[in-house]
Coordinates of C-alpha atoms and ligand atoms in Angstrom, one line a residue:
M1 CA 87.8 30.8 5.8
T2 CA 87.0 27.7 4.0
V3 CA 89.8 26.0 2.0
N4 CA 89.6 23.6 -1.0
S5 CA 91.5 20.3 -1.5
I6 CA 94.6 22.1 -2.6
G7 CA 94.8 24.2 0.5
L8 CA 93.6 27.5 -1.1
D9 CA 90.8 29.8 0.1
T10 CA 87.7 28.7 -1.7
K11 CA 86.4 32.2 -2.2
K12 CA 89.5 33.7 -3.5
T13 CA 90.1 30.7 -5.7
K14 CA 86.7 31.2 -7.4
S15 CA 87.6 34.8 -8.0
I16 CA 90.9 33.8 -9.6
A17 CA 89.3 31.3 -11.8
V18 CA 86.9 33.9 -13.1
D19 CA 89.9 36.0 -14.1
L20 CA 91.7 33.1 -15.6
N21 CA 88.6 32.4 -17.7
H22 CA 88.7 36.0 -18.8
L23 CA 92.4 35.5 -19.8
L24 CA 91.5 32.1 -21.6
A25 CA 88.8 33.9 -23.7
N26 CA 91.2 36.6 -24.6
F27 CA 94.0 34.1 -25.4
Q28 CA 91.6 32.4 -27.9
I29 CA 90.9 35.6 -29.7
Y30 CA 94.8 36.2 -29.8
Y31 CA 95.1 32.6 -31.0
Q32 CA 92.6 33.2 -33.8
N33 CA 94.2 36.6 -34.7
L34 CA 97.5 34.6 -35.2
R35 CA 95.7 32.0 -37.4
G36 CA 94.2 34.7 -39.4
I37 CA 97.5 36.5 -40.1
H38 CA 99.4 33.2 -40.8
W39 CA 96.8 32.5 -43.5
N40 CA 96.3 35.9 -45.0
I41 CA 99.8 37.4 -44.9
K42 CA 101.0 38.6 -48.3
G43 CA 104.1 40.2 -49.6
K44 CA 107.9 39.8 -49.9
R45 CA 108.2 38.8 -46.3
F46 CA 105.7 35.9 -46.6
F47 CA 107.9 33.0 -46.0
D48 CA 109.4 34.4 -42.8
L49 CA 106.1 35.7 -41.4
H50 CA 104.0 32.8 -42.2
V51 CA 106.4 30.5 -40.3
K52 CA 106.8 33.1 -37.4
F53 CA 103.1 33.4 -36.9
E54 CA 102.7 29.6 -36.8
E55 CA 105.4 29.4 -34.2
L56 CA 103.5 32.0 -32.1
Y57 CA 100.0 30.3 -32.5
T58 CA 101.5 26.9 -31.7
D59 CA 102.8 28.5 -28.4
A60 CA 99.5 30.3 -27.8
N61 CA 97.7 26.9 -28.2
I62 CA 99.9 25.4 -25.5
K63 CA 99.1 28.2 -23.2
V64 CA 95.4 28.1 -23.9
D65 CA 95.4 24.5 -22.7
E66 CA 97.5 25.4 -19.6
I67 CA 95.1 28.0 -18.6
A68 CA 92.1 25.9 -19.0
E69 CA 93.6 23.1 -17.0
R70 CA 94.6 25.4 -14.3
I71 CA 91.0 26.6 -14.1
L72 CA 90.1 22.9 -13.7
T73 CA 92.8 22.4 -11.1
L74 CA 91.2 25.1 -9.0
G75 CA 87.9 23.3 -9.2
E76 CA 86.1 25.5 -12.0
T77 CA 85.1 25.0 -15.5
P78 CA 87.0 26.6 -18.3
L79 CA 84.9 28.5 -20.8
H80 CA 84.9 26.7 -24.2
T81 CA 82.5 28.2 -26.6
F82 CA 83.0 30.9 -29.2
E83 CA 80.0 32.8 -27.9
D84 CA 81.7 33.0 -24.5
Y85 CA 85.0 34.1 -26.0
S86 CA 83.5 36.7 -28.2
N87 CA 81.5 38.2 -25.2
A88 CA 84.7 38.5 -23.0
A89 CA 86.9 39.9 -25.9
K90 CA 89.2 42.8 -25.0
V91 CA 91.9 41.7 -27.3
P92 CA 91.3 43.6 -30.6
V93 CA 89.9 41.2 -33.4
G94 CA 92.0 41.2 -36.5
K95 CA 90.0 40.6 -39.7
N96 CA 91.4 40.4 -43.3
I97 CA 94.9 41.6 -42.3
S98 CA 97.4 40.8 -45.0
E99 CA 99.8 43.6 -44.7
D100 CA 102.9 42.7 -42.7
E101 CA 103.3 45.8 -40.4
K102 CA 99.6 45.7 -39.6
A103 CA 99.9 42.0 -38.7
V104 CA 102.8 42.6 -36.3
K105 CA 101.1 45.6 -34.7
L106 CA 98.0 43.3 -34.2
I107 CA 100.3 41.0 -32.2
V108 CA 101.7 43.9 -30.3
D109 CA 98.3 45.2 -29.4
S110 CA 96.9 41.9 -28.6
L111 CA 99.8 41.1 -26.2
A112 CA 99.3 44.3 -24.6
V113 CA 95.8 43.3 -23.4
L114 CA 96.8 39.8 -22.3
L115 CA 99.7 41.4 -20.3
K116 CA 97.4 43.7 -18.5
I117 CA 95.0 40.8 -17.5
E118 CA 98.0 38.6 -16.4
R119 CA 99.5 41.4 -14.3
Q120 CA 96.1 41.7 -12.5
I121 CA 96.0 37.9 -11.9
L122 CA 99.6 38.1 -10.7
D123 CA 98.4 40.4 -8.0
T124 CA 95.2 38.5 -6.9
S125 CA 96.9 35.1 -7.0
D126 CA 99.8 36.4 -4.8
E127 CA 97.3 37.8 -2.4
A128 CA 95.6 34.3 -2.4
N129 CA 98.9 32.4 -1.9
D130 CA 98.1 30.6 -5.2
E131 CA 101.7 29.9 -6.3
G132 CA 100.7 27.7 -9.2
T133 CA 98.7 30.4 -10.9
N134 CA 101.2 33.0 -9.9
S135 CA 104.2 31.3 -11.4
M136 CA 102.2 30.6 -14.6
M137 CA 101.5 34.3 -15.0
S138 CA 105.1 35.2 -14.3
D139 CA 106.3 32.8 -16.9
F140 CA 103.6 34.2 -19.4
I141 CA 104.5 37.7 -18.6
T142 CA 108.3 37.2 -19.2
E143 CA 107.9 35.4 -22.5
Q144 CA 105.3 37.9 -23.8
E145 CA 107.5 41.0 -22.9
K146 CA 110.2 39.5 -24.9
T147 CA 107.9 38.9 -27.8
V148 CA 106.8 42.5 -27.7
W149 CA 110.4 43.6 -27.7
M150 CA 111.1 41.6 -30.8
M151 CA 108.0 42.6 -32.6
K152 CA 108.8 46.2 -31.8
A153 CA 112.3 45.8 -33.0
W154 CA 111.0 44.3 -36.3
L155 CA 108.7 47.4 -36.6
G156 CA 111.8 49.7 -36.0
E157 CA 110.1 51.0 -32.9
S158 CA 111.4 51.2 -29.2
V159 CA 109.5 49.4 -26.6
Ligands
LIG201 FE1 99.6 26.6 -41.8

């Protein structure tokens, strides 16, 4: 086994970076979904939701940067073109969504995809002893699960 300068198995680290790039691409789609609903939301709940969506995209923006910098820390290159993001997209792309329930459902559906990718990275990073990536995934998962609960509560649905 060859190890890199941070003591991790080089081969496993490369594979984790590929998965992190997949997460990064999908996070960018989620981020852009949030910008879209922040801009296009209409109706009597406009003021609440406009602000809430800004709060969420600001948080997503920070996480995008953390993922990209983790990829660099692992010695690989983060994806950074719209083309690469579109090609990797598994998160549903929201377009022209202005109705509040559809907007909140888009968030829930987007987070469901991100959670799935993160849980998979949680397993592979655990197996590779990559605590840095592992704890990042744990933190993301905990926060996003809470967001899903709150969005579901807003929709009047159970988790
Ligand atoms: Fe704005």
